[in-house]
Each structure stands twice: as C-alpha cells, then as structure tokens.
Amino acid sequence: MTPRAITTIGFDADDTLWQNEQFFRFTETQFGEMLADYAEAEHISKHLLEVEKRNLGQYGFGIKGFTLSMIETAIEITEGKVPAATIEKILSVGREMLSHPVETLPHVQDTLEALASDYRLVLITKGDLFDQERKLAQSGLGDFFAQVEIVSDKSATTYRRIFHHATGGPERAVMVGNSLKSDIVPAIAAGSWGVYVPHPLTWAYEQVEPPREAPRFREIPDLSHLIPLIETFD
C-alpha cells in the first residue's frame, strides 16, 4: 500500500474553528466610546494597537492582555486622568469577553469529523491557557484532536517541534488557519503545507502578504474545500 502523503493536520482555533476577532472589534468600539471625550475613535484604536504590540512580550496574546492594554491606553490617552469608573467599565467588558459563548464557524464540525478517522489532528493555538481551554471545551470539538498545543507564539521552530511527532515529520503535515503571519508562513518555513482560510476580520498585527510563490501554499474560501484539497497533496 502506498503511504499516505499527509499524516497530520494542524488547525488554528480563533477565527478558523470559531469566531474570535469580532468580539475584540466590538469591545474596541465600546472602548472608543468610553474615551470619546479625550480623543477620536481612530486615534484611540491606533494607540491601542501600538500598546498591544509593545505588551505582547509581557502579556502574550489573548483577552487578558487586551484588557490590560486597554487600561494602559486609557491612562495614556487621558494623561493619567481616566476616571476609576472607566477602568471598572474596561474590566467589565474584558470579563464579558471571557464568558462569551463559543460560536463555531461553518463546516467545522463536518470537516473535523470526516478527517479524524484518517489523519492525526492537532489543535495549535495562541492565547491565554484558561480561555482557550474554555473555548475548546464549549465548542464540543475536543474529541477530534489527538493533541492540543496552546503556545505563546507560532514560529517555524514551533511547527517543527509539534510536527516532529507526525509520521514522516513536518513534510507530511498541513497547517490550516486564517492568519498568514502565524499559521501559514512559519508552517511553510518548517517544511509543511500551509492552507490559508481567510476570515473577514483579521487583527492588523496578523496581516502579511500571502506567500503565493511558495510551492506548499494553498488558499481555500472555507473549510468545506479542505478535504478534496488535501487529497491532491503528494
């Protein structure tokens, strides 16, 4: 029997398996309204993004770091005059994000169910450990995955480490996700295939140019196209 070309499939979680960025965008709008007396919404959003970027090394990715960055932004935008009531509102919307029900994306359940019997499925996600574990549990998708990796960041080294355990190594693995920067480019650099599934909302930090010249780059409109695509890999 000819060995299967692909043995392992990695999946990103946020905005690949379930909605995520839309809740950040909604909260960011609320945040802008809280500080409307101090600055324009566009300025507040740009300042928040810069604060988030500089805090990634300390807070990592996720809602808790986002909440702390909103507080820091509020202090800086108001030059230290932000009312305590506004800080409490920021903490409140952060808590709301951490308790929001999980909304899985179209075709996720059927695709994972169809793939799980033939491939080793691995969930590879960034973010806060407790929050990602909560979302996975609420999604009902956990049983499809042979391995779950909640990492501080995603790099070629990350994917080599995770896919090292795949039959045939990284070269016989696929990474599927909505972030070109975190899911696709580093997975291809590790020697794997990268399947890009665009989401209409993607955080500015995660946006880079698609590696269209890379032989192992593919793009599909949604997960319903994943199974026939993987069958073409050799």
Coordinates of C-alpha atoms in Angstrom, one line a residue:
M1 CA 0.0 0.0 0.0
T2 CA 1.3 3.5 -0.9
P3 CA 1.9 5.5 2.3
R4 CA -0.5 8.5 2.7
A5 CA 1.2 11.7 1.6
I6 CA -0.3 13.6 4.5
T7 CA -0.4 12.1 8.0
T8 CA -1.1 15.1 10.3
I9 CA -3.2 18.2 10.0
G10 CA -2.8 21.1 12.4
F11 CA -5.7 23.6 12.9
D12 CA -5.6 27.1 14.3
A13 CA -8.5 27.8 16.6
D14 CA -9.6 31.5 16.8
D15 CA -11.3 32.6 13.6
T16 CA -10.5 29.2 12.0
L17 CA -12.7 26.9 14.1
W18 CA -14.7 29.6 16.0
Q19 CA -15.4 33.3 16.0
N20 CA -13.0 35.5 17.9
E21 CA -11.9 38.8 16.3
Q22 CA -15.5 40.1 16.0
F23 CA -15.7 40.2 19.8
F24 CA -12.4 42.2 20.0
R25 CA -13.7 44.6 17.4
F26 CA -17.0 45.1 19.3
T27 CA -15.2 45.7 22.6
E28 CA -12.8 48.1 20.9
T29 CA -15.7 50.2 19.7
Q30 CA -17.1 50.2 23.3
F31 CA -13.6 51.3 24.4
G32 CA -13.6 54.2 22.0
E33 CA -16.9 55.4 23.2
M34 CA -15.6 55.3 26.8
L35 CA -12.8 57.7 25.8
A36 CA -14.8 59.8 23.3
D37 CA -14.3 63.0 25.5
Y38 CA -10.5 62.6 25.1
A39 CA -9.7 61.6 21.5
E40 CA -11.2 60.5 18.2
A41 CA -12.0 56.8 17.8
E42 CA -9.4 56.3 15.1
H43 CA -6.7 57.7 17.2
I44 CA -7.7 55.6 20.2
S45 CA -7.7 52.4 18.1
K46 CA -4.2 53.2 16.6
H47 CA -2.8 53.9 20.1
L48 CA -4.3 50.7 21.5
L49 CA -2.7 48.7 18.7
E50 CA 0.7 50.1 19.5
V51 CA 0.2 49.4 23.2
E52 CA -0.8 45.8 22.4
K53 CA 2.2 45.3 20.2
R54 CA 4.7 46.5 22.9
N55 CA 2.9 44.4 25.5
L56 CA 3.0 41.1 23.7
G57 CA 6.3 40.1 25.2
Q58 CA 4.9 40.6 28.7
Y59 CA 1.2 39.7 28.4
G60 CA 1.1 37.4 25.4
F61 CA -1.9 37.0 23.2
G62 CA -5.5 36.9 24.4
I63 CA -8.3 38.7 26.2
K64 CA -6.4 39.4 29.5
G65 CA -3.5 41.1 27.7
F66 CA -6.0 43.0 25.6
T67 CA -7.8 44.2 28.7
L68 CA -4.6 45.3 30.4
S69 CA -3.6 47.1 27.2
M70 CA -7.0 49.0 27.1
I71 CA -6.3 50.2 30.7
E72 CA -2.8 51.3 29.8
T73 CA -4.1 53.1 26.7
A74 CA -6.8 54.8 28.7
I75 CA -4.2 56.1 31.2
E76 CA -2.0 57.4 28.3
I77 CA -4.8 58.9 26.2
T78 CA -6.2 60.8 29.3
E79 CA -2.7 61.7 30.6
G80 CA -3.5 59.9 33.8
K81 CA -6.9 61.4 34.3
V82 CA -9.0 58.4 33.4
P83 CA -11.8 58.0 36.0
A84 CA -12.0 54.9 38.1
A85 CA -15.4 54.3 36.8
T86 CA -14.0 54.0 33.3
I87 CA -11.4 51.5 34.5
E88 CA -14.2 49.5 36.0
K89 CA -16.0 49.5 32.6
I90 CA -12.9 48.3 30.9
L91 CA -12.6 45.4 33.3
S92 CA -16.3 44.6 32.9
V93 CA -16.1 44.4 29.1
G94 CA -13.0 42.2 29.5
R95 CA -14.9 39.8 31.8
E96 CA -17.8 39.7 29.3
M97 CA -15.4 38.7 26.5
L98 CA -14.0 35.9 28.8
S99 CA -17.5 34.5 29.3
H100 CA -18.9 34.9 25.8
P101 CA -20.4 31.7 24.3
V102 CA -18.4 29.9 21.6
E103 CA -19.6 30.3 18.0
T104 CA -18.2 27.7 15.7
L105 CA -17.7 28.6 12.1
P106 CA -19.4 26.9 9.1
H107 CA -18.3 23.4 8.0
V108 CA -16.0 23.0 11.1
Q109 CA -17.9 20.1 12.7
D110 CA -18.4 18.1 9.5
T111 CA -14.8 18.6 8.3
L112 CA -13.2 17.6 11.5
E113 CA -15.4 14.5 11.8
A114 CA -14.6 13.4 8.3
L115 CA -10.8 13.9 8.7
A116 CA -10.4 12.5 12.2
S117 CA -10.5 8.8 11.2
D118 CA -7.8 9.1 8.6
Y119 CA -5.4 11.8 9.9
R120 CA -3.9 12.8 13.2
L121 CA -5.5 16.2 14.0
V122 CA -3.6 18.7 16.2
L123 CA -5.1 21.9 17.6
I124 CA -2.4 24.7 17.6
T125 CA -3.5 28.0 19.1
K126 CA -2.1 31.1 20.7
G127 CA -3.7 32.9 23.6
D128 CA -4.5 32.6 27.3
L129 CA -4.4 28.9 28.5
F130 CA -7.6 29.1 30.6
D131 CA -9.6 30.9 27.9
Q132 CA -8.5 28.6 25.1
E133 CA -9.3 25.6 27.2
R134 CA -12.7 27.0 28.0
K135 CA -13.5 27.7 24.3
L136 CA -12.3 24.2 23.3
A137 CA -14.5 22.6 25.9
Q138 CA -17.5 24.7 25.0
S139 CA -17.0 24.1 21.3
G140 CA -17.5 20.3 21.6
L141 CA -14.6 19.8 19.2
G142 CA -12.1 18.4 21.6
D143 CA -12.6 14.8 20.9
F144 CA -11.5 15.2 17.3
F145 CA -7.9 16.2 18.3
A146 CA -5.2 13.8 19.2
Q147 CA -3.1 16.6 20.6
V148 CA -3.7 20.2 21.8
E149 CA -0.9 22.8 21.8
I150 CA -1.6 26.2 23.4
V151 CA 1.5 28.2 22.6
S152 CA 2.9 31.7 23.4
D153 CA 3.7 32.3 19.8
K154 CA 3.9 30.5 16.4
S155 CA 7.2 30.2 14.6
A156 CA 8.9 27.7 12.3
T157 CA 10.5 26.3 15.4
T158 CA 7.1 25.8 17.0
Y159 CA 5.8 23.8 14.0
R160 CA 9.0 21.7 13.7
R161 CA 8.6 20.8 17.3
I162 CA 4.9 19.9 17.1
F163 CA 5.1 18.1 13.7
H164 CA 8.3 16.3 14.6
H165 CA 5.9 13.7 16.1
A166 CA 4.0 13.3 12.9
T167 CA 4.6 10.2 10.8
G168 CA 7.1 11.5 8.2
G169 CA 7.7 14.7 10.1
P170 CA 6.8 18.3 9.1
E171 CA 7.0 17.5 5.4
R172 CA 3.9 15.3 5.7
A173 CA 1.9 17.7 7.8
V174 CA -0.5 20.5 7.0
M175 CA -1.3 23.7 8.9
V176 CA -4.7 25.2 8.4
G177 CA -5.6 28.7 9.6
N178 CA -6.7 32.3 9.0
S179 CA -3.5 34.1 9.9
L180 CA -0.9 34.3 7.2
K181 CA 1.7 35.5 9.7
S182 CA 1.1 32.9 12.5
D183 CA -0.4 29.9 10.8
I184 CA 0.8 29.8 7.2
V185 CA 4.2 31.5 6.6
P186 CA 6.0 29.8 9.6
A187 CA 4.5 26.4 8.9
I188 CA 5.7 26.5 5.3
A189 CA 9.1 27.6 6.6
A190 CA 9.1 24.5 8.8
G191 CA 8.6 22.3 5.7
S192 CA 4.8 21.7 6.0
W193 CA 1.9 22.7 3.8
G194 CA 0.1 25.9 4.7
V195 CA -3.6 26.1 3.9
Y196 CA -4.9 29.7 4.3
V197 CA -8.6 30.1 5.1
P198 CA -9.4 33.8 5.1
H199 CA -11.7 35.3 7.7
P200 CA -13.4 38.7 7.0
L201 CA -11.9 40.1 10.3
T202 CA -8.2 39.6 11.0
W203 CA -6.2 41.6 13.6
A204 CA -3.9 44.1 11.9
Y205 CA -0.9 42.5 13.7
E206 CA -1.5 39.2 11.9
Q207 CA -1.7 40.7 8.3
V208 CA 1.2 40.0 5.9
E209 CA 1.4 39.3 2.2
P210 CA 0.4 35.8 1.1
P211 CA 3.4 33.7 0.1
R212 CA 1.9 32.9 -3.3
E213 CA 5.2 31.8 -4.8
A214 CA 5.7 29.1 -2.2
P215 CA 5.0 25.6 -3.7
R216 CA 3.3 24.5 -0.5
F217 CA 0.9 27.4 -0.1
R218 CA -2.8 26.9 -0.8
E219 CA -5.9 29.1 -0.2
I220 CA -9.5 27.9 0.2
P221 CA -12.6 30.0 0.8
D222 CA -13.8 27.9 3.7
L223 CA -13.2 24.5 5.4
S224 CA -15.7 22.7 3.1
H225 CA -12.9 22.7 0.5
L226 CA -10.2 21.2 2.7
I227 CA -10.8 17.5 2.2
P228 CA -10.6 17.5 -1.6
L229 CA -7.6 19.8 -1.4
I230 CA -5.6 17.5 0.9
E231 CA -6.3 14.6 -1.4
T232 CA -4.3 16.4 -4.1
F233 CA -1.1 16.7 -2.0
D234 CA 1.7 14.4 -2.9

